[in-house]
Short mmCIF file of C-alpha atoms in Angstrom, two decimals:
data_model
loop_
_atom_site.label_atom_id
_atom_site.label_comp_id
_atom_site.label_asym_id
_atom_site.label_seq_id
_atom_site.Cartn_x
_atom_site.Cartn_y
_atom_site.Cartn_z
CA MET X 1 -0.02 -0.05 0.04
CA LYS X 2 1.54 3.68 -1.02
CA THR X 3 -0.08 5.21 2.16
CA ASN X 4 3.15 7.61 2.21
CA ARG X 5 2.32 8.74 -1.10
CA ILE X 6 -1.42 9.24 -0.20
CA LEU X 7 -0.51 11.47 2.78
CA LEU X 8 2.10 13.65 0.82
CA ILE X 9 -0.54 14.25 -2.01
CA ALA X 10 -3.00 14.94 0.63
CA ALA X 11 -0.92 17.04 2.84
CA LEU X 12 -0.45 19.17 -0.56
CA ALA X 13 -4.11 19.47 -0.92
CA LEU X 14 -4.07 21.48 1.89
CA GLY X 15 -1.29 23.05 2.40
CA LEU X 16 -0.15 23.80 -1.08
CA GLY X 17 -3.18 23.92 -3.28
CA ALA X 18 -4.29 22.14 -6.49
CA CYS X 19 -3.03 18.50 -5.86
CA SER X 20 -5.43 15.69 -6.19
CA LEU X 21 -5.44 12.35 -4.43
CA GLU X 22 -6.58 11.31 -7.99
CA GLU X 23 -3.29 11.11 -8.85
CA THR X 24 -2.34 8.03 -6.54
CA PRO X 25 -3.35 4.89 -8.64
CA PRO X 26 -7.26 3.98 -7.77
CA SER X 27 -6.16 0.86 -6.60
CA SER X 28 -4.28 2.00 -3.47
CA LEU X 29 -7.14 4.37 -2.66
CA ALA X 30 -9.68 1.32 -2.47
CA PRO X 31 -11.60 1.33 1.16
CA VAL X 32 -10.20 -1.91 2.05
CA ASN X 33 -7.11 -0.77 2.05
CA PHE X 34 -7.41 2.72 3.03
CA TYR X 35 -9.76 3.82 5.99
CA THR X 36 -7.75 2.11 8.56
CA ASN X 37 -6.07 5.13 10.25
CA ALA X 38 -6.10 8.47 11.48
CA ASN X 39 -3.58 9.56 8.81
CA ASP X 40 -5.84 8.16 6.28
CA ALA X 41 -8.78 9.88 7.91
CA THR X 42 -6.89 13.23 7.94
CA ALA X 43 -5.89 11.96 4.17
CA ALA X 44 -9.33 11.83 3.29
CA VAL X 45 -10.57 15.34 4.32
CA ASN X 46 -7.60 16.84 2.69
CA ALA X 47 -8.85 15.88 -0.16
CA VAL X 48 -12.05 17.29 -0.24
CA TYR X 49 -10.31 20.75 0.17
CA ASP X 50 -8.50 20.22 -2.44
CA ILE X 51 -11.52 20.55 -4.91
CA SER X 52 -11.99 24.12 -4.10
CA ASN X 53 -8.76 24.33 -6.29
CA GLN X 54 -10.36 22.74 -8.67
CA VAL X 55 -13.16 24.91 -9.55
CA GLY X 56 -11.97 26.19 -12.92
CA ASP X 57 -8.01 26.78 -13.39
CA GLN X 58 -6.80 27.95 -9.83
CA SER X 59 -10.76 28.24 -8.50
CA ARG X 60 -11.28 31.06 -11.72
CA ASN X 61 -14.80 30.14 -11.71
CA PHE X 62 -15.76 31.63 -8.34
CA ILE X 63 -15.03 34.70 -10.34
CA ILE X 64 -16.46 34.02 -13.58
CA MET X 65 -19.93 33.02 -11.92
CA GLY X 66 -19.59 35.45 -9.05
CA ASP X 67 -18.04 38.55 -10.94
CA LEU X 68 -18.47 38.39 -14.14
CA PRO X 69 -21.72 38.52 -14.77
CA SER X 70 -22.65 41.89 -12.73
CA ASP X 71 -21.60 45.57 -13.40
CA ASP X 72 -18.07 44.71 -11.73
CA MET X 73 -16.45 43.04 -14.55
CA ASP X 74 -15.75 42.76 -18.16
CA PRO X 75 -14.12 40.04 -20.03
CA LEU X 76 -11.26 39.81 -22.59
CA LEU X 77 -13.57 38.99 -25.23
CA ASN X 78 -11.55 35.63 -26.58
CA ASN X 79 -13.65 32.78 -24.78
CA ALA X 80 -17.20 32.36 -26.02
CA ASP X 81 -18.40 30.53 -22.67
CA ARG X 82 -17.33 33.89 -20.51
CA VAL X 83 -19.06 36.12 -22.62
CA GLN X 84 -22.05 34.04 -22.67
CA LEU X 85 -22.21 34.45 -19.03
CA TRP X 86 -21.23 38.12 -18.96
CA SER X 87 -24.13 39.13 -21.91
CA PHE X 88 -26.63 37.07 -19.92
CA GLN X 89 -26.67 34.32 -22.94
CA THR X 90 -25.68 31.27 -21.32
CA ILE X 91 -26.63 27.84 -22.43
CA ALA X 92 -27.29 24.81 -21.19
CA THR X 93 -23.84 23.27 -22.81
CA ASN X 94 -21.79 26.38 -21.16
CA SER X 95 -18.56 24.64 -20.49
CA VAL X 96 -17.85 26.65 -17.35
CA VAL X 97 -21.47 26.09 -15.91
CA SER X 98 -20.89 22.18 -16.56
CA GLN X 99 -17.66 22.11 -15.15
CA THR X 100 -18.50 23.71 -12.08
CA TRP X 101 -21.19 21.66 -11.23
CA GLN X 102 -19.33 18.38 -12.13
CA VAL X 103 -16.11 19.79 -9.84
CA ILE X 104 -18.39 20.77 -6.78
CA TYR X 105 -20.34 17.39 -7.02
CA GLN X 106 -17.02 15.81 -6.60
CA GLY X 107 -16.06 17.68 -3.59
CA ILE X 108 -19.24 16.79 -2.25
CA ASN X 109 -18.72 12.83 -3.03
CA ARG X 110 -15.26 13.15 -1.29
CA ALA X 111 -16.89 15.06 1.40
CA ASN X 112 -19.74 12.13 1.90
CA THR X 113 -17.07 9.48 1.58
CA ALA X 114 -15.35 11.01 4.70
CA ILE X 115 -18.69 11.35 6.50
CA ASP X 116 -19.33 7.55 5.95
CA ARG X 117 -15.71 5.95 6.63
CA ILE X 118 -14.51 7.95 9.41
CA PRO X 119 -16.56 6.70 11.91
CA GLY X 120 -15.70 3.22 11.63
CA ILE X 121 -11.77 3.90 11.92
CA PRO X 122 -10.11 3.34 15.21
CA MET X 123 -8.53 6.61 16.32
CA ASP X 124 -8.64 9.21 18.67
CA GLU X 125 -12.23 10.29 19.55
CA THR X 126 -11.66 14.33 19.36
CA LEU X 127 -9.65 13.97 16.14
CA LYS X 128 -12.28 11.98 14.79
CA LYS X 129 -15.01 14.61 15.71
CA ARG X 130 -13.14 17.52 14.33
CA LEU X 131 -12.25 15.83 10.98
CA ILE X 132 -16.00 14.86 10.66
CA GLY X 133 -16.95 18.48 11.38
CA GLU X 134 -14.72 19.73 8.60
CA ALA X 135 -16.05 17.60 6.15
CA LYS X 136 -19.51 18.64 6.91
CA PHE X 137 -18.37 22.07 6.59
CA LEU X 138 -16.86 21.60 3.36
CA ARG X 139 -20.14 19.64 2.25
CA ALA X 140 -22.33 22.76 3.27
CA TYR X 141 -19.71 25.11 1.37
CA TYR X 142 -20.02 22.95 -1.96
CA TYR X 143 -23.73 22.85 -1.58
CA PHE X 144 -24.26 26.20 -0.88
CA TYR X 145 -22.70 27.61 -3.67
CA LEU X 146 -24.76 24.81 -6.07
CA VAL X 147 -28.17 26.19 -4.48
CA ARG X 148 -27.30 29.76 -5.05
CA TRP X 149 -26.02 28.99 -8.65
CA TYR X 150 -28.21 26.39 -9.78
CA GLY X 151 -31.44 26.80 -7.42
CA GLY X 152 -32.53 23.17 -6.32
CA VAL X 153 -30.12 20.50 -6.81
CA PRO X 154 -29.92 16.43 -6.23
CA LEU X 155 -29.29 16.22 -2.83
CA ILE X 156 -26.72 13.39 -2.40
CA LEU X 157 -25.68 12.39 1.40
CA LYS X 158 -24.13 9.07 1.10
CA GLU X 159 -20.98 7.78 -0.84
CA THR X 160 -21.08 7.15 -4.42
CA GLN X 161 -19.80 3.52 -4.87
CA SER X 162 -20.74 2.94 -8.48
CA LEU X 163 -21.64 4.34 -11.65
CA ASN X 164 -24.68 4.42 -11.45
CA VAL X 165 -25.65 6.10 -8.15
CA GLY X 166 -27.19 9.29 -8.67
CA LYS X 167 -28.07 9.06 -12.60
CA ASP X 168 -32.06 8.79 -11.48
CA VAL X 169 -31.60 11.17 -8.19
CA ALA X 170 -34.52 14.34 -8.97
CA ARG X 171 -33.67 17.83 -7.62
CA ALA X 172 -34.54 18.70 -4.52
CA SER X 173 -36.36 21.97 -3.56
CA ALA X 174 -33.88 24.97 -2.65
CA ASP X 175 -35.37 24.42 0.51
CA GLU X 176 -34.48 21.50 1.36
CA VAL X 177 -31.15 22.15 0.36
CA TYR X 178 -31.07 24.72 2.46
CA ALA X 179 -32.08 22.69 5.71
CA GLN X 180 -28.99 20.59 5.00
CA ILE X 181 -26.46 23.28 4.87
CA VAL X 182 -27.89 24.85 8.15
CA LYS X 183 -27.52 21.14 9.61
CA ASP X 184 -24.00 20.47 8.53
CA LEU X 185 -22.88 23.92 9.60
CA THR X 186 -24.51 23.52 12.85
CA ASP X 187 -22.85 20.24 13.54
CA ALA X 188 -19.55 21.88 12.13
CA GLU X 189 -19.45 24.66 14.70
CA THR X 190 -19.78 22.48 17.67
CA SER X 191 -17.08 19.92 16.45
CA LEU X 192 -14.08 22.52 15.40
CA PRO X 193 -11.65 23.93 17.26
CA ASP X 194 -11.77 27.57 17.75
CA LYS X 195 -8.36 28.28 15.96
CA PHE X 196 -5.34 26.22 13.89
CA THR X 197 -1.56 26.99 14.29
CA GLY X 198 1.20 25.97 12.30
CA ILE X 199 0.85 23.77 9.62
CA ASP X 200 -3.06 23.46 10.01
CA LEU X 201 -3.45 27.30 9.75
CA GLY X 202 -6.31 27.45 6.76
CA ARG X 203 -8.47 24.53 8.00
CA VAL X 204 -11.80 25.36 8.93
CA THR X 205 -12.85 26.30 12.52
CA ALA X 206 -15.96 27.34 14.67
CA GLY X 207 -15.72 30.68 13.46
CA ALA X 208 -15.96 30.03 9.99
CA ALA X 209 -18.85 27.68 10.63
CA LYS X 210 -20.63 30.26 12.29
CA SER X 211 -19.70 32.79 9.73
CA MET X 212 -21.06 30.56 6.91
CA LEU X 213 -24.16 30.13 8.71
CA ALA X 214 -24.50 33.88 9.41
CA ARG X 215 -23.99 34.05 5.50
CA VAL X 216 -26.41 31.43 4.74
CA TYR X 217 -28.77 33.41 6.87
CA LEU X 218 -28.50 36.29 5.36
CA THR X 219 -28.98 34.94 1.96
CA ARG X 220 -32.56 33.48 2.98
CA LYS X 221 -33.34 36.95 4.18
CA ASP X 222 -33.51 35.21 8.07
CA PHE X 223 -31.92 38.64 9.54
CA ALA X 224 -32.58 37.39 13.17
CA ASN X 225 -30.41 34.43 12.64
CA ALA X 226 -27.86 36.27 10.49
CA ARG X 227 -27.57 38.68 13.03
CA ALA X 228 -27.18 36.47 15.84
CA LYS X 229 -24.51 34.02 14.22
CA ALA X 230 -22.41 37.11 13.04
CA LYS X 231 -22.78 38.80 16.49
CA ASP X 232 -21.77 35.33 18.12
CA VAL X 233 -18.24 35.55 15.71
CA ILE X 234 -17.90 39.34 16.84
CA ASP X 235 -17.89 39.03 20.15
CA ASN X 236 -15.37 35.97 20.21
CA ALA X 237 -13.28 37.63 17.55
CA ALA X 238 -10.46 37.39 20.18
CA LYS X 239 -10.93 33.82 20.90
CA TYR X 240 -10.98 33.11 17.09
CA GLY X 241 -8.27 35.31 16.26
CA TYR X 242 -10.16 37.53 14.11
CA GLY X 243 -9.51 41.44 13.72
CA LEU X 244 -8.91 43.92 10.65
CA PHE X 245 -5.63 44.87 9.50
CA ASP X 246 -4.77 48.50 9.58
CA LYS X 247 -4.67 49.14 5.87
CA TYR X 248 -6.62 47.75 3.24
CA VAL X 249 -3.74 46.33 1.22
CA ASP X 250 -2.07 44.24 4.03
CA VAL X 251 -5.12 42.20 3.84
CA PHE X 252 -4.08 40.81 0.64
CA ALA X 253 0.11 40.72 1.20
CA ILE X 254 1.49 37.24 0.83
CA SER X 255 3.00 37.61 4.63
CA ASN X 256 -0.43 38.13 6.13
CA LYS X 257 -1.89 34.63 4.46
CA ASN X 258 -4.23 33.10 7.30
CA GLY X 259 -4.20 35.75 9.02
CA LYS X 260 -6.25 37.79 11.62
CA GLU X 261 -8.98 38.86 8.86
CA SER X 262 -9.03 35.16 7.20
CA VAL X 263 -11.99 32.87 8.23
CA PHE X 264 -12.04 30.69 5.32
CA GLU X 265 -9.50 30.94 2.24
CA ILE X 266 -8.56 28.65 -0.53
CA GLN X 267 -5.03 27.80 -0.07
CA PHE X 268 -2.45 28.02 -2.46
CA VAL X 269 1.35 27.88 -2.36
CA GLY X 270 3.93 29.35 -5.18
CA GLY X 271 7.57 29.18 -5.68
CA GLY X 272 7.81 26.74 -7.99
CA SER X 273 5.71 24.11 -5.99
CA GLY X 274 3.14 23.48 -9.06
CA GLN X 275 0.43 24.58 -6.51
CA GLY X 276 0.30 28.31 -7.26
CA SER X 277 -2.56 30.46 -7.99
CA GLY X 278 -3.31 32.00 -11.49
CA MET X 279 -5.39 34.66 -10.13
CA VAL X 280 -2.57 37.23 -10.83
CA THR X 281 -2.09 36.05 -14.17
CA TYR X 282 -5.50 36.39 -15.31
CA PHE X 283 -6.15 39.89 -13.80
CA ALA X 284 -2.87 41.50 -15.10
CA PRO X 285 -3.14 43.72 -18.57
CA GLU X 286 -3.31 41.34 -21.34
CA ASN X 287 0.58 40.63 -22.77
CA SER X 288 2.12 42.17 -19.75
CA PRO X 289 5.24 40.73 -18.74
CA ILE X 290 3.82 39.55 -15.13
CA THR X 291 4.17 36.11 -14.33
CA GLY X 292 5.50 35.67 -17.97
CA ARG X 293 2.38 36.84 -20.04
CA GLY X 294 -0.54 38.57 -18.22
CA PHE X 295 -3.76 37.21 -19.90
CA GLY X 296 -5.80 40.15 -18.97
CA SER X 297 -9.14 37.80 -18.75
CA PHE X 298 -10.96 40.00 -16.36
CA ILE X 299 -11.54 43.75 -16.37
CA PRO X 300 -12.83 46.15 -14.42
CA THR X 301 -15.38 47.94 -15.41
CA MET X 302 -15.26 52.09 -15.55
CA ASP X 303 -19.06 51.92 -13.70
CA LEU X 304 -17.21 49.94 -10.62
CA TYR X 305 -13.80 52.28 -11.24
CA ASN X 306 -15.49 55.67 -11.22
CA SER X 307 -17.82 54.38 -8.17
CA PHE X 308 -15.22 54.69 -5.61
CA LYS X 309 -15.17 57.82 -3.75
CA THR X 310 -12.18 60.35 -3.67
CA GLY X 311 -9.94 59.73 -1.24
CA ASP X 312 -10.98 55.75 -0.94
CA LYS X 313 -7.47 53.75 -1.26
CA ARG X 314 -9.19 50.76 -2.39
CA LYS X 315 -9.12 52.17 -5.48
CA GLU X 316 -5.38 51.97 -5.16
CA LEU X 317 -5.32 48.39 -5.96
CA PHE X 318 -5.81 48.45 -9.56
CA ILE X 319 -3.04 48.58 -12.31
CA ASN X 320 -3.10 51.48 -14.58
CA SER X 321 0.47 50.77 -16.01
CA TYR X 322 2.86 48.25 -16.18
CA ILE X 323 6.90 47.88 -17.30
CA ASP X 324 7.33 46.06 -20.42
CA GLY X 325 10.03 43.98 -21.16
CA ALA X 326 12.01 47.07 -22.73
CA GLY X 327 11.94 48.69 -19.31
CA LYS X 328 9.48 51.31 -20.85
CA THR X 329 6.67 52.30 -18.97
CA VAL X 330 3.04 51.12 -20.73
CA ASN X 331 0.39 52.78 -19.77
CA THR X 332 -3.47 50.52 -19.88
CA PHE X 333 -6.83 50.40 -18.74
CA GLN X 334 -7.16 49.82 -15.13
CA HIS X 335 -6.98 45.89 -14.03
CA PHE X 336 -7.63 44.38 -10.78
CA ASN X 337 -4.78 43.91 -8.92
CA LYS X 338 -5.31 42.31 -5.08
CA TYR X 339 -3.74 39.38 -5.71
CA VAL X 340 0.14 40.38 -6.54
CA ASP X 341 3.20 38.47 -6.30
CA PRO X 342 6.27 39.96 -7.76
CA SER X 343 8.14 36.73 -7.29
CA ALA X 344 5.53 34.40 -9.59
CA ARG X 345 7.29 34.17 -12.97
CA ALA X 346 4.78 31.82 -14.53
CA PHE X 347 0.99 31.26 -14.76
CA GLY X 348 -0.33 29.15 -11.68
CA ASP X 349 2.74 30.05 -9.62
CA ALA X 350 1.59 33.02 -7.00
CA ASN X 351 1.80 32.49 -3.37
CA ASN X 352 -1.91 34.26 -3.31
CA ASN X 353 -4.63 32.78 -1.11
CA PHE X 354 -8.08 33.28 -2.36
CA PRO X 355 -10.44 34.57 0.04
CA ILE X 356 -13.94 33.23 0.67
CA ILE X 357 -15.17 34.75 4.07
CA ARG X 358 -13.38 37.33 5.82
CA TYR X 359 -13.90 39.14 8.98
CA ALA X 360 -14.66 42.38 7.32
CA ASP X 361 -17.66 40.40 5.93
CA VAL X 362 -18.85 39.24 9.12
CA LEU X 363 -18.79 42.88 10.41
CA MET X 364 -20.67 43.84 7.32
CA MET X 365 -23.44 40.97 7.63
CA PHE X 366 -23.94 42.01 11.39
CA ALA X 367 -24.41 45.48 10.28
CA GLU X 368 -26.78 44.87 7.66
CA ALA X 369 -28.63 42.30 9.51
CA ASP X 370 -29.27 44.08 12.35
CA ASN X 371 -30.17 47.27 10.08
CA GLU X 372 -33.18 45.13 8.46
CA ILE X 373 -34.14 44.57 11.98
CA SER X 374 -33.98 47.89 13.67
CA GLY X 375 -32.52 50.48 11.20
CA PRO X 376 -28.91 52.01 11.82
CA THR X 377 -28.19 50.99 15.36
CA ALA X 378 -24.97 52.03 17.12
CA ALA X 379 -24.06 48.11 17.17
CA ALA X 380 -24.24 48.22 13.42
CA LEU X 381 -22.53 51.89 13.25
CA ASP X 382 -19.70 50.40 15.22
CA ALA X 383 -19.26 46.95 12.73
CA ILE X 384 -19.06 48.74 9.76
CA ASN X 385 -17.39 52.16 10.32
CA PRO X 386 -13.73 50.88 11.17
CA ILE X 387 -13.96 49.12 7.73
CA ARG X 388 -15.14 52.34 6.36
CA ARG X 389 -12.06 54.49 8.08
CA ARG X 390 -9.46 51.90 6.88
CA ALA X 391 -10.87 52.50 3.28
CA PHE X 392 -10.13 56.33 3.48
CA GLY X 393 -6.77 55.92 5.52
CA PHE X 394 -8.18 56.83 8.93
CA PRO X 395 -7.01 54.99 12.57
CA LEU X 396 -9.67 51.70 12.79
CA ILE X 397 -10.62 53.04 16.42
CA GLY X 398 -12.21 56.77 16.86
CA ALA X 399 -14.38 58.61 15.09
CA SER X 400 -13.44 59.72 11.42
CA SER X 401 -15.06 62.23 9.26
CA VAL X 402 -16.29 59.43 6.71
CA ASP X 403 -18.11 57.29 9.49
CA PHE X 404 -21.62 56.71 9.16
CA THR X 405 -24.06 58.00 11.73
CA THR X 406 -27.35 57.65 13.21
CA ALA X 407 -28.89 60.53 10.91
CA LEU X 408 -29.25 57.78 7.83
CA THR X 409 -32.35 56.13 7.91
CA LYS X 410 -32.78 52.41 7.51
CA ASP X 411 -33.16 52.69 3.82
CA THR X 412 -30.40 54.70 3.11
CA PHE X 413 -27.91 52.94 5.28
CA ARG X 414 -28.90 49.85 3.54
CA GLN X 415 -27.80 51.56 0.53
CA ALA X 416 -24.44 52.54 1.86
CA ILE X 417 -23.95 48.96 3.04
CA TRP X 418 -24.43 47.42 -0.11
CA ASP X 419 -21.96 49.98 -1.65
CA GLU X 420 -19.41 49.48 0.68
CA ARG X 421 -19.93 45.56 -0.09
CA ARG X 422 -19.32 46.36 -3.70
CA TRP X 423 -15.69 48.25 -2.93
CA GLU X 424 -15.06 46.14 -0.05
CA PHE X 425 -15.26 42.92 -1.96
CA ASN X 426 -14.50 43.42 -5.89
CA ALA X 427 -12.84 40.86 -7.40
CA GLU X 428 -13.59 38.28 -4.55
CA GLY X 429 -16.48 36.88 -6.40
CA HIS X 430 -19.30 38.25 -4.27
CA ARG X 431 -21.28 40.91 -6.69
CA TRP X 432 -23.56 38.36 -8.57
CA PHE X 433 -24.53 36.95 -4.94
CA ASP X 434 -25.27 40.10 -3.51
CA LEU X 435 -27.28 41.51 -6.26
CA VAL X 436 -29.40 37.90 -6.40
CA ARG X 437 -29.84 38.06 -2.84
CA THR X 438 -31.28 41.37 -2.68
CA ASP X 439 -33.54 41.35 -5.63
CA ARG X 440 -31.34 43.74 -7.48
CA LEU X 441 -29.77 41.72 -10.18
CA VAL X 442 -32.49 42.48 -12.70
CA PRO X 443 -33.55 46.27 -12.41
CA LEU X 444 -29.88 47.35 -11.42
CA LEU X 445 -28.31 45.91 -14.59
CA LYS X 446 -31.01 46.59 -17.00
CA ALA X 447 -30.59 50.06 -15.97
CA LYS X 448 -27.20 50.25 -16.42
CA GLY X 449 -27.72 48.71 -19.82
CA LYS X 450 -27.57 44.89 -19.96
CA THR X 451 -30.93 44.77 -21.64
CA SER X 452 -30.47 41.00 -22.27
CA ILE X 453 -31.20 40.28 -18.50
CA THR X 454 -34.38 38.69 -17.20
CA GLU X 455 -35.40 36.78 -14.26
CA THR X 456 -34.18 33.72 -15.73
CA HIS X 457 -30.69 34.81 -14.94
CA LYS X 458 -31.12 34.78 -11.45
CA LEU X 459 -29.85 31.15 -12.06
CA TYR X 460 -27.64 29.26 -13.90
CA PRO X 461 -28.92 26.40 -16.29
CA ILE X 462 -28.80 22.79 -15.34
CA PRO X 463 -25.60 21.66 -17.60
CA GLN X 464 -27.04 19.50 -20.59
CA ARG X 465 -24.72 17.07 -19.62
CA GLU X 466 -26.43 16.22 -16.39
CA ARG X 467 -29.29 15.95 -17.99
CA ASP X 468 -28.41 13.45 -20.62
CA LEU X 469 -27.10 10.98 -17.94
CA ASN X 470 -29.91 11.84 -15.69
CA PRO X 471 -33.00 12.02 -17.14
CA VAL X 472 -35.37 12.98 -14.19
CA LEU X 473 -33.11 16.23 -14.01
CA THR X 474 -35.60 18.93 -14.64
CA GLN X 475 -34.04 22.55 -16.16
CA ASN X 476 -34.25 25.81 -15.08
CA PRO X 477 -37.08 28.05 -16.37
CA GLY X 478 -36.21 30.24 -19.38
CA TYR X 479 -33.20 27.39 -20.64
#
């Protein structure tokens, strides 16, 4: 049995990024000779994390499906599938939509396998509980993306052991999927530690489970539970090790990976490891020498760029020029520049992680939920104002000239929070989700000239390939 190789690859899957357990010969992973000890259990859970890195090359589909069909981002017009999504002309054979479905279900199946198999392994019970909690968090995380992108989907909660399994499973309702997500995250928050250190940094924690629950509840417009979960995290921020960096640019510094603002992020390691990120290359100006050759795949809209207020330092995280191979300065249209790694020399070699949940998001979720319940309370203002101050270069603590105040009404504070989210989380895969959950996607984008958009586009199509394989899968309306 090639256990050492399996464990090495599994460790890379978490700590280094995009490596897959499937590189190991399938025979050595057979249940009869694999799920026998704690190392095998850990390797199985590491393989569940691994899928995040594969949702498109270096996780790019989180951007393509989360930011491109919005008012924040334009694509380079060299890829028909991305242009479909951006122009709201997506069809059921779109490769991005199909790939995302397939890869995320691989992650769910790996989570199911871990959840089914680990209980039978003779090992330390505390570690066993923690690993099952991690697998449940990750299963919920994957289903959360599926249900928001596709609506109700097949709810498969047991390990797939044959090629025929799942070919006759109908779509569960969105409510049923959300109920399972909440159950898994609720189980996870009581099974996971408050924090990790050393080589385990980046694994999910109790704080991550509570934060993800807050996001789920906010998506469902369950503002009371969203507020309660976010408040729980904020009240226990010291225990979880959470806080804001003093400067916005520091949030994305490679030296701060898995730092105090990180709640959950996808792990990458550059430096020639083969496990690096490609985000910097996708965002770099086309044909610039960044990481060898920038792709220029994803470009900020003028609407986003011009929306920043004077003095907002978040606007500084855009490229508007670069040095070419001859040493000359080339002026270019603005490009996203959050994911910077000057040492990366090739595509897929950058050392940047990709954030899924930041502590700033927890603070904003609390402010939004609290405002929906009670208006602009002191607690809501106290949550969001440090983010606002940081954006304009003020200290986090102490009143500033840019603070939001109780002079705002519930409606104006709501809009202020939505605007702040746009500026704070640009190019982090949030915008489409925020527009959908707040019922703004269609009216806002129509008003900005995207006339092709309809209510249909609040979901993506069920991939045609999946419907060909599973005849009981129904299609979303309009596709």
